[in-house]
CSV table of C-alpha atoms in Angstrom, one decimal:
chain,number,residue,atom,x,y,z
A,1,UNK,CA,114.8,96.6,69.1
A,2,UNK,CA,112.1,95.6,66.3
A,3,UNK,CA,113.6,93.8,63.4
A,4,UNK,CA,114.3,95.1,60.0
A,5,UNK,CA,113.2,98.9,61.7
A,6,UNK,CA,116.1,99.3,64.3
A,7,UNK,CA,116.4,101.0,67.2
A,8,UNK,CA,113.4,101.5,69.3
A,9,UNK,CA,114.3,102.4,73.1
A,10,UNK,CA,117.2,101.9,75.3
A,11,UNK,CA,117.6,102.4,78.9
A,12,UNK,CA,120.8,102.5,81.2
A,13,UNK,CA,121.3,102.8,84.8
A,14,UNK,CA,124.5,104.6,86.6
A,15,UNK,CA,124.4,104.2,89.8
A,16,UNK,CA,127.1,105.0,93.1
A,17,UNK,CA,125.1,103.5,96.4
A,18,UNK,CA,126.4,103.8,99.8
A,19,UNK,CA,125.3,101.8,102.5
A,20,UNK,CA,125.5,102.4,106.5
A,21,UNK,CA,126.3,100.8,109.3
A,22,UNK,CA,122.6,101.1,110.5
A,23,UNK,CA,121.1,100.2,107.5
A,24,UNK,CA,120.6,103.4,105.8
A,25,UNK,CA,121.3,104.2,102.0
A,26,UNK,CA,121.9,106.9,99.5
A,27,UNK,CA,122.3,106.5,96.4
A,28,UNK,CA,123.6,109.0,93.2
A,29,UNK,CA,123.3,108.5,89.3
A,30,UNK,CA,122.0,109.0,85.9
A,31,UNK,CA,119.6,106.8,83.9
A,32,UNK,CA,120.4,107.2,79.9
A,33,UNK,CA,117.2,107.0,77.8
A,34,UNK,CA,116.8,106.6,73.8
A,35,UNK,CA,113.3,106.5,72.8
A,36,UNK,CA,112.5,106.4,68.9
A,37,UNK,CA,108.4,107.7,68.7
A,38,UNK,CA,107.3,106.6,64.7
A,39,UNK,CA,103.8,107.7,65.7
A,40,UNK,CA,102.1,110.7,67.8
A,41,UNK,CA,101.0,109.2,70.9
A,42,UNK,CA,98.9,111.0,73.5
A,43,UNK,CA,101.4,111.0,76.9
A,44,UNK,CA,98.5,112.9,79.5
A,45,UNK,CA,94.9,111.4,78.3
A,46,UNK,CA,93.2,114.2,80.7
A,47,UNK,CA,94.8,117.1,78.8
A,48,UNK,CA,95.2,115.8,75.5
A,49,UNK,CA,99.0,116.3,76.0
A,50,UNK,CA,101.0,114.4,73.2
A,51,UNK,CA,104.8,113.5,72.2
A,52,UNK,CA,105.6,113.9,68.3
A,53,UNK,CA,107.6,111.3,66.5
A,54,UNK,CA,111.2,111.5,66.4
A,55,UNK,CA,114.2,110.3,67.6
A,56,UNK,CA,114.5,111.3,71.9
A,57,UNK,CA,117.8,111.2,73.6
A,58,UNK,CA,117.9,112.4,77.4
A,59,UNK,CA,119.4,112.0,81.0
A,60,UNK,CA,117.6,111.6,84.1
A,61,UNK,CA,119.6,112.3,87.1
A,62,UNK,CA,118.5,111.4,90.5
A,63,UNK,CA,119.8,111.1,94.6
A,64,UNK,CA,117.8,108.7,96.5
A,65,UNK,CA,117.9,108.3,100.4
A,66,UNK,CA,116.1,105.6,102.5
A,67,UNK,CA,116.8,105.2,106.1
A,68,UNK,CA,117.2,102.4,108.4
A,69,UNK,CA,114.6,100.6,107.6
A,70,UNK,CA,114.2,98.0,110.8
A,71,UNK,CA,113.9,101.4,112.8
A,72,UNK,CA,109.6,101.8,114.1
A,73,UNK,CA,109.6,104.9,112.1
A,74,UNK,CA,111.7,105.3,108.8
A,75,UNK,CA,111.7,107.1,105.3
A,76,UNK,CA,112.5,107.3,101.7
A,77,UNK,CA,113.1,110.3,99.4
A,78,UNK,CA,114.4,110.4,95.9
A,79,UNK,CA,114.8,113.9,93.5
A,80,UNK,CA,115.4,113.5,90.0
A,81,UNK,CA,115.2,116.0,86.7
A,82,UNK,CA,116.6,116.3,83.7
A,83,UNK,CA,115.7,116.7,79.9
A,84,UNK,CA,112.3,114.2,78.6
A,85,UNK,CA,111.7,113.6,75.3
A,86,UNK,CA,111.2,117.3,74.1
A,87,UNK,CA,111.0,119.1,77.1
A,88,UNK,CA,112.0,118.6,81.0
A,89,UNK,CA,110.6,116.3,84.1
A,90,UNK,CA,111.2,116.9,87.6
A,91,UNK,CA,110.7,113.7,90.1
A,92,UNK,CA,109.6,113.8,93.8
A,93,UNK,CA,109.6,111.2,95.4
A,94,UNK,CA,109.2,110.7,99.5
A,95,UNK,CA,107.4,108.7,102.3
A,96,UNK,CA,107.2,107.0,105.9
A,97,UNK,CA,107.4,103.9,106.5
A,98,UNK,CA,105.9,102.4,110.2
A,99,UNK,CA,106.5,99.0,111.8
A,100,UNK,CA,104.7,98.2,114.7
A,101,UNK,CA,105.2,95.3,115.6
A,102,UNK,CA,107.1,92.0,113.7
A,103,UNK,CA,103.4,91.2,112.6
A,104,UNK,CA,102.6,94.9,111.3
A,105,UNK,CA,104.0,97.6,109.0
A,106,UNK,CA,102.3,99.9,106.9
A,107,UNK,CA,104.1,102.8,104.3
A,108,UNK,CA,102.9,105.8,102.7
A,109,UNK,CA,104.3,107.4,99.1
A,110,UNK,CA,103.6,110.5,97.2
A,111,UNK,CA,105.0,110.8,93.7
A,112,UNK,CA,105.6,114.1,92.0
A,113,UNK,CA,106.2,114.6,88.5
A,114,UNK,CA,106.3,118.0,87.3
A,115,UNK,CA,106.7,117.9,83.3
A,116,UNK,CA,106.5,120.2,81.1
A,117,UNK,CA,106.6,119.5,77.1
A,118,UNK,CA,106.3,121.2,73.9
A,119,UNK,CA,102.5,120.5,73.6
A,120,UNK,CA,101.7,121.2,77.3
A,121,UNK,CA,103.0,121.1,81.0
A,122,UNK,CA,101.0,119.2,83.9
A,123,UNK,CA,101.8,117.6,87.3
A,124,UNK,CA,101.5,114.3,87.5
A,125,UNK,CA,101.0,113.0,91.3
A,126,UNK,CA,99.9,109.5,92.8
A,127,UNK,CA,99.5,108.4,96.2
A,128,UNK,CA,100.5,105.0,97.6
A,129,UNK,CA,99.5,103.3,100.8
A,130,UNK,CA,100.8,100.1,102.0
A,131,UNK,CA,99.8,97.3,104.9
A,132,UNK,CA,101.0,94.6,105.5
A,133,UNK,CA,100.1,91.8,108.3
A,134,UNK,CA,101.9,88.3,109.2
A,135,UNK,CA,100.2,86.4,110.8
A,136,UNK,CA,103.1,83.4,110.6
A,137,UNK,CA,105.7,82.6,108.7
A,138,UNK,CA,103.4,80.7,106.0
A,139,UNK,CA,100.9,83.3,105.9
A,140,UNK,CA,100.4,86.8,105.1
A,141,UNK,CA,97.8,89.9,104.5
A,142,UNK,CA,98.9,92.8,101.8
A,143,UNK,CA,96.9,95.5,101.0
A,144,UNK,CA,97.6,98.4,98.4
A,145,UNK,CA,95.6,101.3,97.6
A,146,UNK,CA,96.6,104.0,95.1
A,147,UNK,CA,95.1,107.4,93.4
A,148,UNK,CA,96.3,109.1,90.6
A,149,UNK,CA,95.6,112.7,89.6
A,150,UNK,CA,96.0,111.3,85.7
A,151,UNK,CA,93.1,109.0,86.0
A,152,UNK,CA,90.9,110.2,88.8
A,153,UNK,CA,90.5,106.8,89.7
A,154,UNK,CA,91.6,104.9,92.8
A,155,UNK,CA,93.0,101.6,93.1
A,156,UNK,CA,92.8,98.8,95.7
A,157,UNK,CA,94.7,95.5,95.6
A,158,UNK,CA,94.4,93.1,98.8
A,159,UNK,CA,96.2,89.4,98.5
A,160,UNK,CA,96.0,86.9,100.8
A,161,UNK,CA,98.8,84.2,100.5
A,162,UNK,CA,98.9,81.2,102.3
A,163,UNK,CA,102.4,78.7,102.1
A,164,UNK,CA,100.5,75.4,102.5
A,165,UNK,CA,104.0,73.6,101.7
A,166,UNK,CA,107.4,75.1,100.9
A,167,UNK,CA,107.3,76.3,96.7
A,168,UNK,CA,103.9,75.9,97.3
A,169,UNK,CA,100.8,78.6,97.6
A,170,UNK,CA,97.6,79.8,98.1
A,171,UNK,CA,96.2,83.0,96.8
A,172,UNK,CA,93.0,84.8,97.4
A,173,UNK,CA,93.3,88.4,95.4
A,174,UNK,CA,90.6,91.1,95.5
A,175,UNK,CA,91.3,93.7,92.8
A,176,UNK,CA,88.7,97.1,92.6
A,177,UNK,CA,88.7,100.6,91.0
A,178,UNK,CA,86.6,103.3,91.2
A,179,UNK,CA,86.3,107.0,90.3
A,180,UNK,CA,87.9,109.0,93.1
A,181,UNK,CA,85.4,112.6,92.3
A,182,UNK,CA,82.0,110.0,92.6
A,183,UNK,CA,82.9,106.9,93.7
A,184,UNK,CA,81.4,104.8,91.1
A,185,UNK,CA,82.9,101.4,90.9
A,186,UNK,CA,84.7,100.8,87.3
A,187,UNK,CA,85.9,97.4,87.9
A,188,UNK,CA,86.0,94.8,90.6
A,189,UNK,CA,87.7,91.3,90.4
A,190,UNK,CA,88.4,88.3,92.6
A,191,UNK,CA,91.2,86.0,92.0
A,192,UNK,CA,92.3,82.5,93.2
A,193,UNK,CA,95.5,81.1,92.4
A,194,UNK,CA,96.7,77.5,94.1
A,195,UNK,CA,100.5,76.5,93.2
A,196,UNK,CA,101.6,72.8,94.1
A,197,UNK,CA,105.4,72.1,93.4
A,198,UNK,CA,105.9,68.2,93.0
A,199,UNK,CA,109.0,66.2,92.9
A,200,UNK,CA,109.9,63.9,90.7
């Protein structure tokens, strides 16, 4: 909410979850959206696809199932559709995830949305991989890489974290994106981060 102007967005979540014996889940609800648009703003860049101002009210409903996820070899789907701003989405949502080992496990994602608007319909999809390594309990290897058919571009995030005392860490980041149809590098960063908690 903005001051003096009112309203501006409001999101709920309605959830039933049910959880197994063996670790599984599955979960039903809706997801309540207000969204109040005072200016035109462009929602797909690639096709120029915009939302016009105006005062949005719509439902999401979704089902989301994961299963046991301590099992070598386990997965995760969720559906959801239902009305979006001043037309309609559909969500897909699904993936495996793999442990090897207690030091190793690594998960895959695609994400679907189909949407289709009052200025133009387009599928939105991105692609997520996960690894993850332990190499003790006080320090870790995670690496993420992700493309999306919005951007072209594709994403690589690997952190290194080391617990050199308990609250306390170490982190070596390496952040990169590039073009996915050349493979030209857009932007590439390196990050170090050292947290120290004290007692007084």
């Amino acid at each position: 909410r903005r001051d003096g102007e009112g309203l501006e967005s409001r999101y709920q979540d309605w959830h039933l979850p049910f959880n197994f014996n063996d670790g599984a889940f599955i979960e039903v609800g809706a997801n309540p959206n207000v969204e109040v648009i005072r200016q035109p703003f462009t929602i797909n860049n690639a096709l120029g696809v915009q939302v016009a101002p105006g005062r949005y009210e719509f439902n999401e409903w979704f089902a989301l199932w994961r299963s046991n996820p301590s099992a070598p070899l386990s997965w995760e789907a969720r559906f959801s559709t239902g009305d979006f701003y001043d037309g309609y989405r559909r969500g897909y949502v699904i993936g495996p995830s793999v442990r090897m080992s207690e030091k190793i496990n690594m998960s895959a994602t695609v994400t679907i949305n189909d949407i289709d608007l009052a200025d133009g319909a387009y599928i939105q999809k991105l692609v997520t991989g996960r690894f993850n390594y332990n190499f003790s309990t006080r320090m870790f290897l995670n690496a993420l890489i992700q493309y999306s058919t919005d951007t072209g571009q594709v994403s690589s995030n690997i952190r290194f974290n080391f617990i050199h005392r308990p609250l306390s860490d170490i982190f070596l980041v390496y952040n990169e994106r590039r073009f996915e149809t050349t493979g030209d590098l857009i932007d590439r960063a390196i990050i170090a981060k050292v947290t120290y908690m004290m007692q007084f």
